[in-house]
PDB file of C-alpha atoms in Angstrom:
ATOM      1  CA  SER A  80      -5.084   9.793  -7.135  1.00  0.00           C
ATOM      2  CA  GLN A  81      -2.263   7.877  -8.528  1.00  0.00           C
ATOM      3  CA  GLN A  82       1.363   9.941  -7.947  1.00  0.00           C
ATOM      4  CA  GLY A  83       3.718   6.997  -9.250  1.00  0.00           C
ATOM      5  CA  GLU A  84       3.668   5.515 -12.979  1.00  0.00           C
ATOM      6  CA  GLU A  85       5.341   2.331 -13.345  1.00  0.00           C
ATOM      7  CA  ASP A  86       6.987   0.771 -16.334  1.00  0.00           C
ATOM      8  CA  PRO A  87       6.909  -1.732 -17.627  1.00  0.00           C
ATOM      9  CA  GLN A  88       3.061  -2.656 -16.491  1.00  0.00           C
ATOM     10  CA  ALA A  89       4.247  -6.215 -16.805  1.00  0.00           C
ATOM     11  CA  LEU A  90       7.518  -8.203 -17.012  1.00  0.00           C
ATOM     12  CA  SER A  91       8.245 -11.703 -17.876  1.00  0.00           C
ATOM     13  CA  ILE A  92      11.827 -13.250 -17.607  1.00  0.00           C
ATOM     14  CA  GLN A  93      13.764 -16.533 -16.870  1.00  0.00           C
ATOM     15  CA  GLU A  94      15.108 -17.296 -13.503  1.00  0.00           C
ATOM     16  CA  GLY A  95      18.518 -15.865 -12.835  1.00  0.00           C
ATOM     17  CA  GLU A  96      18.019 -12.879 -15.042  1.00  0.00           C
ATOM     18  CA  ASN A  97      17.599  -9.673 -13.540  1.00  0.00           C
ATOM     19  CA  ALA A  98      14.470  -7.548 -13.448  1.00  0.00           C
ATOM     20  CA  THR A  99      14.440  -3.804 -13.559  1.00  0.00           C
ATOM     21  CA  MET A 100      11.211  -1.806 -12.861  1.00  0.00           C
ATOM     22  CA  ASN A 101      11.022   1.911 -13.196  1.00  0.00           C
ATOM     23  CA  CYS A 102       8.843   4.592 -11.387  1.00  0.00           C
ATOM     24  CA  SER A 103       7.900   8.286 -11.868  1.00  0.00           C
ATOM     25  CA  TYR A 104       6.312  10.681  -9.811  1.00  0.00           C
ATOM     26  CA  LYS A 105       5.012  14.262 -10.067  1.00  0.00           C
ATOM     27  CA  THR A 106       5.511  16.269  -6.957  1.00  0.00           C
ATOM     28  CA  SER A 107       8.279  16.559  -4.399  1.00  0.00           C
ATOM     29  CA  ILE A 108       8.585  13.694  -2.027  1.00  0.00           C
ATOM     30  CA  ASN A 109      10.353  12.901   1.411  1.00  0.00           C
ATOM     31  CA  ASN A 110      10.947   9.566   0.429  1.00  0.00           C
ATOM     32  CA  LEU A 111      10.112   6.651  -2.240  1.00  0.00           C
ATOM     33  CA  GLN A 112       9.472   3.245  -0.925  1.00  0.00           C
ATOM     34  CA  TRP A 113       8.725  -0.145  -2.758  1.00  0.00           C
ATOM     35  CA  TYR A 114       6.474  -2.858  -1.760  1.00  0.00           C
ATOM     36  CA  ARG A 115       5.705  -6.348  -3.085  1.00  0.00           C
ATOM     37  CA  GLN A 116       2.303  -8.192  -3.236  1.00  0.00           C
ATOM     38  CA  ASN A 117       1.973 -11.591  -3.799  1.00  0.00           C
ATOM     39  CA  SER A 118      -1.488 -12.945  -5.213  1.00  0.00           C
ATOM     40  CA  GLY A 119      -4.243 -12.546  -2.833  1.00  0.00           C
ATOM     41  CA  ARG A 120      -1.818 -11.181  -0.025  1.00  0.00           C
ATOM     42  CA  GLY A 121      -1.040  -7.685   1.489  1.00  0.00           C
ATOM     43  CA  LEU A 122       1.781  -5.603   0.750  1.00  0.00           C
ATOM     44  CA  VAL A 123       5.061  -6.168   1.930  1.00  0.00           C
ATOM     45  CA  HIS A 124       7.660  -3.217   2.335  1.00  0.00           C
ATOM     46  CA  LEU A 125      10.852  -3.901   0.702  1.00  0.00           C
ATOM     47  CA  ILE A 126      13.052  -0.779   0.765  1.00  0.00           C
ATOM     48  CA  LEU A 127      12.638   3.009   1.469  1.00  0.00           C
ATOM     49  CA  ILE A 128      15.143   5.583  -0.036  1.00  0.00           C
ATOM     50  CA  ARG A 129      14.937   9.147   1.143  1.00  0.00           C
ATOM     51  CA  SER A 130      14.995  12.117  -0.973  1.00  0.00           C
ATOM     52  CA  ASN A 131      18.489  12.845  -0.168  1.00  0.00           C
ATOM     53  CA  GLU A 132      19.819   9.338  -1.078  1.00  0.00           C
ATOM     54  CA  ARG A 133      20.710   8.246  -4.401  1.00  0.00           C
ATOM     55  CA  GLU A 134      21.124   4.646  -4.019  1.00  0.00           C
ATOM     56  CA  LYS A 135      20.434   1.716  -1.574  1.00  0.00           C
ATOM     57  CA  HIS A 136      20.881  -1.905  -1.380  1.00  0.00           C
ATOM     58  CA  SER A 137      19.009  -4.600   0.314  1.00  0.00           C
ATOM     59  CA  GLY A 138      20.080  -8.448  -0.367  1.00  0.00           C
ATOM     60  CA  ARG A 139      19.138  -8.713  -3.911  1.00  0.00           C
ATOM     61  CA  LEU A 140      17.452  -5.569  -4.103  1.00  0.00           C
ATOM     62  CA  ARG A 141      19.029  -2.118  -5.584  1.00  0.00           C
ATOM     63  CA  VAL A 142      17.292   0.864  -5.683  1.00  0.00           C
ATOM     64  CA  THR A 143      18.027   4.207  -7.246  1.00  0.00           C
ATOM     65  CA  LEU A 144      16.428   7.710  -6.809  1.00  0.00           C
ATOM     66  CA  ASP A 145      16.815  10.533  -9.322  1.00  0.00           C
ATOM     67  CA  THR A 146      15.107  13.537  -7.677  1.00  0.00           C
ATOM     68  CA  SER A 147      15.905  15.755 -10.767  1.00  0.00           C
ATOM     69  CA  LYS A 148      14.091  13.386 -13.043  1.00  0.00           C
ATOM     70  CA  LYS A 149      11.488  12.385 -10.534  1.00  0.00           C
ATOM     71  CA  SER A 150      12.395   8.754 -11.252  1.00  0.00           C
ATOM     72  CA  SER A 151      13.162   5.589  -9.434  1.00  0.00           C
ATOM     73  CA  SER A 152      14.092   2.326 -10.513  1.00  0.00           C
ATOM     74  CA  LEU A 153      14.055  -1.083  -8.639  1.00  0.00           C
ATOM     75  CA  LEU A 154      16.679  -3.870  -9.776  1.00  0.00           C
ATOM     76  CA  ILE A 155      16.179  -7.454  -8.743  1.00  0.00           C
ATOM     77  CA  THR A 156      19.253  -9.439  -9.190  1.00  0.00           C
ATOM     78  CA  ALA A 157      19.584 -13.131  -9.741  1.00  0.00           C
ATOM     79  CA  SER A 158      15.686 -13.377  -9.785  1.00  0.00           C
ATOM     80  CA  ARG A 159      14.080 -16.442  -8.353  1.00  0.00           C
ATOM     81  CA  ALA A 160      10.498 -18.075  -8.837  1.00  0.00           C
ATOM     82  CA  ALA A 161       9.465 -16.826  -5.664  1.00  0.00           C
ATOM     83  CA  ASP A 162      10.108 -13.265  -6.732  1.00  0.00           C
ATOM     84  CA  THR A 163       6.983 -13.871  -9.005  1.00  0.00           C
ATOM     85  CA  ALA A 164       4.536 -11.137  -7.582  1.00  0.00           C
ATOM     86  CA  SER A 165       3.504  -7.331  -8.213  1.00  0.00           C
ATOM     87  CA  TYR A 166       5.815  -4.676  -7.303  1.00  0.00           C
ATOM     88  CA  PHE A 167       4.567  -1.171  -6.198  1.00  0.00           C
ATOM     89  CA  CYS A 168       6.432   2.188  -5.667  1.00  0.00           C
ATOM     90  CA  ALA A 169       4.975   4.516  -3.332  1.00  0.00           C
ATOM     91  CA  THR A 170       5.657   8.225  -2.752  1.00  0.00           C
ATOM     92  CA  GLU A 171       5.387  10.032   0.511  1.00  0.00           C
ATOM     93  CA  GLY A 172       5.415  13.948   0.816  1.00  0.00           C
ATOM     94  CA  ASN A 173       5.165  16.375   3.555  1.00  0.00           C
ATOM     95  CA  THR A 174       1.208  15.620   3.699  1.00  0.00           C
ATOM     96  CA  GLY A 175       2.392  11.931   5.265  1.00  0.00           C
ATOM     97  CA  LYS A 176       0.426  10.180   2.606  1.00  0.00           C
ATOM     98  CA  LEU A 177       1.814   7.446   0.903  1.00  0.00           C
ATOM     99  CA  ILE A 178       0.565   7.113  -2.556  1.00  0.00           C
ATOM    100  CA  PHE A 179       0.804   4.315  -4.707  1.00  0.00           C
ATOM    101  CA  GLY A 180       1.543   3.505  -8.366  1.00  0.00           C
ATOM    102  CA  GLN A 181      -0.142   0.921 -10.624  1.00  0.00           C
ATOM    103  CA  GLY A 182       2.280  -1.381  -9.918  1.00  0.00           C
ATOM    104  CA  THR A 183       4.612  -4.104 -12.118  1.00  0.00           C
ATOM    105  CA  THR A 184       3.492  -7.543 -12.455  1.00  0.00           C
ATOM    106  CA  LEU A 185       6.767  -9.575 -12.461  1.00  0.00           C
ATOM    107  CA  GLN A 186       6.608 -13.398 -13.445  1.00  0.00           C
ATOM    108  CA  VAL A 187       9.956 -15.406 -13.010  1.00  0.00           C
ATOM    109  CA  LYS A 188       9.779 -18.774 -15.125  1.00  0.00           C
ATOM    110  CA  PRO A 189      11.875 -21.559 -13.484  1.00  0.00           C
TER     111      PRO A 189
ATOM    112  CA  ASP B 213       4.200  -8.742  17.151  1.00  0.00           C
ATOM    113  CA  ALA B 214       1.538 -10.464  15.221  1.00  0.00           C
ATOM    114  CA  GLY B 215       1.535  -7.662  12.425  1.00  0.00           C
ATOM    115  CA  VAL B 216      -1.423  -5.453  11.552  1.00  0.00           C
ATOM    116  CA  ILE B 217      -4.765  -7.757  12.172  1.00  0.00           C
ATOM    117  CA  GLN B 218      -7.483  -7.326   9.932  1.00  0.00           C
ATOM    118  CA  SER B 219     -11.094  -8.888  10.196  1.00  0.00           C
ATOM    119  CA  PRO B 220     -12.739 -10.464   8.752  1.00  0.00           C
ATOM    120  CA  ARG B 221     -10.885 -11.707   6.053  1.00  0.00           C
ATOM    121  CA  HIS B 222     -13.953 -12.090   3.788  1.00  0.00           C
ATOM    122  CA  GLU B 223     -17.086 -10.718   3.870  1.00  0.00           C
ATOM    123  CA  VAL B 224     -20.034 -11.062   1.620  1.00  0.00           C
ATOM    124  CA  THR B 225     -23.144  -9.233   2.165  1.00  0.00           C
ATOM    125  CA  GLU B 226     -26.162  -7.845   0.289  1.00  0.00           C
ATOM    126  CA  MET B 227     -26.563  -4.414  -1.110  1.00  0.00           C
ATOM    127  CA  GLY B 228     -28.176  -1.972   1.550  1.00  0.00           C
ATOM    128  CA  GLN B 229     -26.589  -3.887   4.546  1.00  0.00           C
ATOM    129  CA  GLU B 230     -24.225  -2.129   6.758  1.00  0.00           C
ATOM    130  CA  VAL B 231     -20.370  -3.503   6.914  1.00  0.00           C
ATOM    131  CA  THR B 232     -18.002  -2.911   9.460  1.00  0.00           C
ATOM    132  CA  LEU B 233     -14.221  -3.631   8.835  1.00  0.00           C
ATOM    133  CA  ARG B 234     -11.837  -3.942  11.604  1.00  0.00           C
ATOM    134  CA  CYS B 235      -8.169  -3.252  12.194  1.00  0.00           C
ATOM    135  CA  LYS B 236      -5.564  -3.455  14.712  1.00  0.00           C
ATOM    136  CA  PRO B 237      -2.551  -1.735  14.050  1.00  0.00           C
ATOM    137  CA  ILE B 238       1.070  -2.666  15.454  1.00  0.00           C
ATOM    138  CA  SER B 239       1.905  -1.659  19.142  1.00  0.00           C
ATOM    139  CA  GLY B 240       3.850   1.754  19.045  1.00  0.00           C
ATOM    140  CA  HIS B 241       2.820   2.824  15.463  1.00  0.00           C
ATOM    141  CA  ASN B 242       1.300   6.145  15.709  1.00  0.00           C
ATOM    142  CA  SER B 243      -0.484   6.407  12.221  1.00  0.00           C
ATOM    143  CA  LEU B 244      -2.972   4.244  10.752  1.00  0.00           C
ATOM    144  CA  PHE B 245      -4.060   4.015   7.014  1.00  0.00           C
ATOM    145  CA  TRP B 246      -7.154   2.567   5.333  1.00  0.00           C
ATOM    146  CA  TYR B 247      -6.822   1.585   1.853  1.00  0.00           C
ATOM    147  CA  ARG B 248      -8.788   0.064  -0.857  1.00  0.00           C
ATOM    148  CA  GLN B 249      -7.557  -1.965  -3.821  1.00  0.00           C
ATOM    149  CA  THR B 250      -9.379  -2.668  -7.028  1.00  0.00           C
ATOM    150  CA  MET B 251      -8.413  -3.831 -10.652  1.00  0.00           C
ATOM    151  CA  MET B 252      -9.636  -0.718 -12.092  1.00  0.00           C
ATOM    152  CA  ARG B 253      -8.435   1.853  -9.481  1.00  0.00           C
ATOM    153  CA  GLY B 254      -5.410   0.132  -7.965  1.00  0.00           C
ATOM    154  CA  LEU B 255      -4.562   1.054  -4.382  1.00  0.00           C
ATOM    155  CA  GLU B 256      -6.578   4.100  -3.010  1.00  0.00           C
ATOM    156  CA  LEU B 257      -5.785   5.781   0.158  1.00  0.00           C
ATOM    157  CA  LEU B 258      -9.066   6.314   1.737  1.00  0.00           C
ATOM    158  CA  ILE B 259      -8.283   7.854   5.181  1.00  0.00           C
ATOM    159  CA  TYR B 260      -5.422   8.101   7.653  1.00  0.00           C
ATOM    160  CA  PHE B 261      -4.987   8.950  11.327  1.00  0.00           C
ATOM    161  CA  ASN B 262      -2.113  10.242  13.456  1.00  0.00           C
ATOM    162  CA  ASN B 263      -2.138   9.652  17.012  1.00  0.00           C
ATOM    163  CA  ASN B 264      -6.066   8.583  16.704  1.00  0.00           C
ATOM    164  CA  VAL B 265      -6.836  11.776  14.967  1.00  0.00           C
ATOM    165  CA  PRO B 266      -8.195  11.742  11.292  1.00  0.00           C
ATOM    166  CA  ILE B 267      -5.739  13.972   9.409  1.00  0.00           C
ATOM    167  CA  ASP B 268      -7.065  13.464   5.939  1.00  0.00           C
ATOM    168  CA  ASP B 269     -10.194  11.598   4.752  1.00  0.00           C
ATOM    169  CA  SER B 270     -10.216  13.336   1.187  1.00  0.00           C
ATOM    170  CA  GLY B 271     -10.320   9.913  -0.296  1.00  0.00           C
ATOM    171  CA  MET B 272     -13.326   8.611   1.362  1.00  0.00           C
ATOM    172  CA  PRO B 273     -15.852   8.172  -1.728  1.00  0.00           C
ATOM    173  CA  GLU B 274     -18.757   9.211  -0.165  1.00  0.00           C
ATOM    174  CA  ASP B 275     -20.982   9.940   3.285  1.00  0.00           C
ATOM    175  CA  ARG B 276     -21.530   6.279   3.164  1.00  0.00           C
ATOM    176  CA  PHE B 277     -18.043   5.563   4.151  1.00  0.00           C
ATOM    177  CA  SER B 278     -16.991   6.420   7.938  1.00  0.00           C
ATOM    178  CA  ALA B 279     -13.982   5.466   9.758  1.00  0.00           C
ATOM    179  CA  LYS B 280     -13.382   5.840  13.553  1.00  0.00           C
ATOM    180  CA  MET B 281     -10.287   5.078  15.573  1.00  0.00           C
ATOM    181  CA  PRO B 282     -11.257   5.334  19.363  1.00  0.00           C
ATOM    182  CA  ASN B 283      -8.003   4.343  21.069  1.00  0.00           C
ATOM    183  CA  ALA B 284      -4.063   3.313  19.700  1.00  0.00           C
ATOM    184  CA  SER B 285      -5.043  -0.426  19.109  1.00  0.00           C
ATOM    185  CA  PHE B 286      -8.195  -0.240  17.304  1.00  0.00           C
ATOM    186  CA  SER B 287     -10.059   1.265  14.118  1.00  0.00           C
ATOM    187  CA  THR B 288     -13.292   0.501  11.941  1.00  0.00           C
ATOM    188  CA  LEU B 289     -13.925   1.503   8.717  1.00  0.00           C
ATOM    189  CA  LYS B 290     -17.864   1.251   8.018  1.00  0.00           C
ATOM    190  CA  ILE B 291     -20.144   1.341   4.879  1.00  0.00           C
ATOM    191  CA  GLN B 292     -23.692   1.991   5.426  1.00  0.00           C
ATOM    192  CA  PRO B 293     -25.379   1.137   3.090  1.00  0.00           C
ATOM    193  CA  SER B 294     -23.148  -0.806   0.824  1.00  0.00           C
ATOM    194  CA  GLU B 295     -23.421  -0.917  -2.736  1.00  0.00           C
ATOM    195  CA  PRO B 296     -21.984  -3.405  -5.501  1.00  0.00           C
ATOM    196  CA  ARG B 297     -19.294  -1.039  -6.191  1.00  0.00           C
ATOM    197  CA  ASP B 298     -18.041  -0.927  -2.863  1.00  0.00           C
ATOM    198  CA  SER B 299     -16.639  -4.611  -3.918  1.00  0.00           C
ATOM    199  CA  ALA B 300     -12.810  -4.471  -3.406  1.00  0.00           C
ATOM    200  CA  VAL B 301      -9.954  -5.628  -0.906  1.00  0.00           C
ATOM    201  CA  TYR B 302      -9.764  -3.206   1.796  1.00  0.00           C
ATOM    202  CA  PHE B 303      -6.154  -2.900   3.511  1.00  0.00           C
ATOM    203  CA  CYS B 304      -5.298  -1.350   6.887  1.00  0.00           C
ATOM    204  CA  ALA B 305      -1.813  -0.241   7.157  1.00  0.00           C
ATOM    205  CA  SER B 306       0.269   1.399  10.340  1.00  0.00           C
ATOM    206  CA  SER B 307       3.513   2.993  10.454  1.00  0.00           C
ATOM    207  CA  GLY B 308       5.493   4.748  13.249  1.00  0.00           C
ATOM    208  CA  GLN B 309       8.183   7.685  13.825  1.00  0.00           C
ATOM    209  CA  GLY B 310      11.698   7.254  15.310  1.00  0.00           C
ATOM    210  CA  TYR B 311      13.119   3.729  15.134  1.00  0.00           C
ATOM    211  CA  PHE B 312       9.991   2.295  12.936  1.00  0.00           C
ATOM    212  CA  ALA B 313      10.540   5.541  10.668  1.00  0.00           C
ATOM    213  CA  ASN B 314      12.717   3.490   8.227  1.00  0.00           C
ATOM    214  CA  TYR B 315      10.737   0.299   7.778  1.00  0.00           C
ATOM    215  CA  GLY B 316       7.700   1.719   5.651  1.00  0.00           C
ATOM    216  CA  TYR B 317       4.275   0.806   6.324  1.00  0.00           C
ATOM    217  CA  THR B 318       3.068  -2.533   7.677  1.00  0.00           C
ATOM    218  CA  PHE B 319      -0.078  -3.908   6.013  1.00  0.00           C
ATOM    219  CA  GLY B 320      -2.683  -6.393   6.901  1.00  0.00           C
ATOM    220  CA  SER B 321      -3.846  -9.225   5.180  1.00  0.00           C
ATOM    221  CA  GLY B 322      -6.909  -6.982   3.916  1.00  0.00           C
ATOM    222  CA  THR B 323     -10.585  -7.679   4.102  1.00  0.00           C
ATOM    223  CA  ARG B 324     -12.017  -8.938   0.765  1.00  0.00           C
ATOM    224  CA  LEU B 325     -15.467  -7.453   0.677  1.00  0.00           C
ATOM    225  CA  THR B 326     -17.930  -8.705  -1.882  1.00  0.00           C
ATOM    226  CA  VAL B 327     -21.407  -6.890  -2.150  1.00  0.00           C
ATOM    227  CA  VAL B 328     -24.285  -8.712  -4.152  1.00  0.00           C
TER     228      VAL B 328
END
């Protein structure tokens, strides 16, 4: 079952622009995580934000979490062609299971 | 650490055959997860183990699927008999507590299964 819904499903931008992806979820969570998947590869963990945190940064990544709206956003600043990939949000609740959304496909054009 | 290691990377088998997928998690991680990824259904959690004990197998599609974790460094996912609709990429992931808790899950490179 899918917990997160991501928006948009696909995003195409020029190199240097910022990319914003959104994720909504349905039930209470302990944390929310973002992953990147390059074509034909496994998923790579990007960042984890806990339910009592509102914003987190890691390099060119900025993640926000609004538990009242059950939503999160991932911002990639100054995008590069190498950022082209699928991005997934995933939520972890009290069950210990990590449930993934359907993902956003990002294309960064050189 | 070499990360989560899965084998084989690719598997092509005929319908009705038994398929065994293997996974070696990261040393020190105490949780292990099996996911399946398809275009239609996305990433689905099949089963997860904590300290080698199966905690939740509600995602296992049917009795043809079984998973074991005989020790902390090895797990298998078996499909018997396999069917064409089982064709997918199967990922194994592991995670830990304490120091590891902030770093999410570490995924293997996956096994691409094709059942013909």
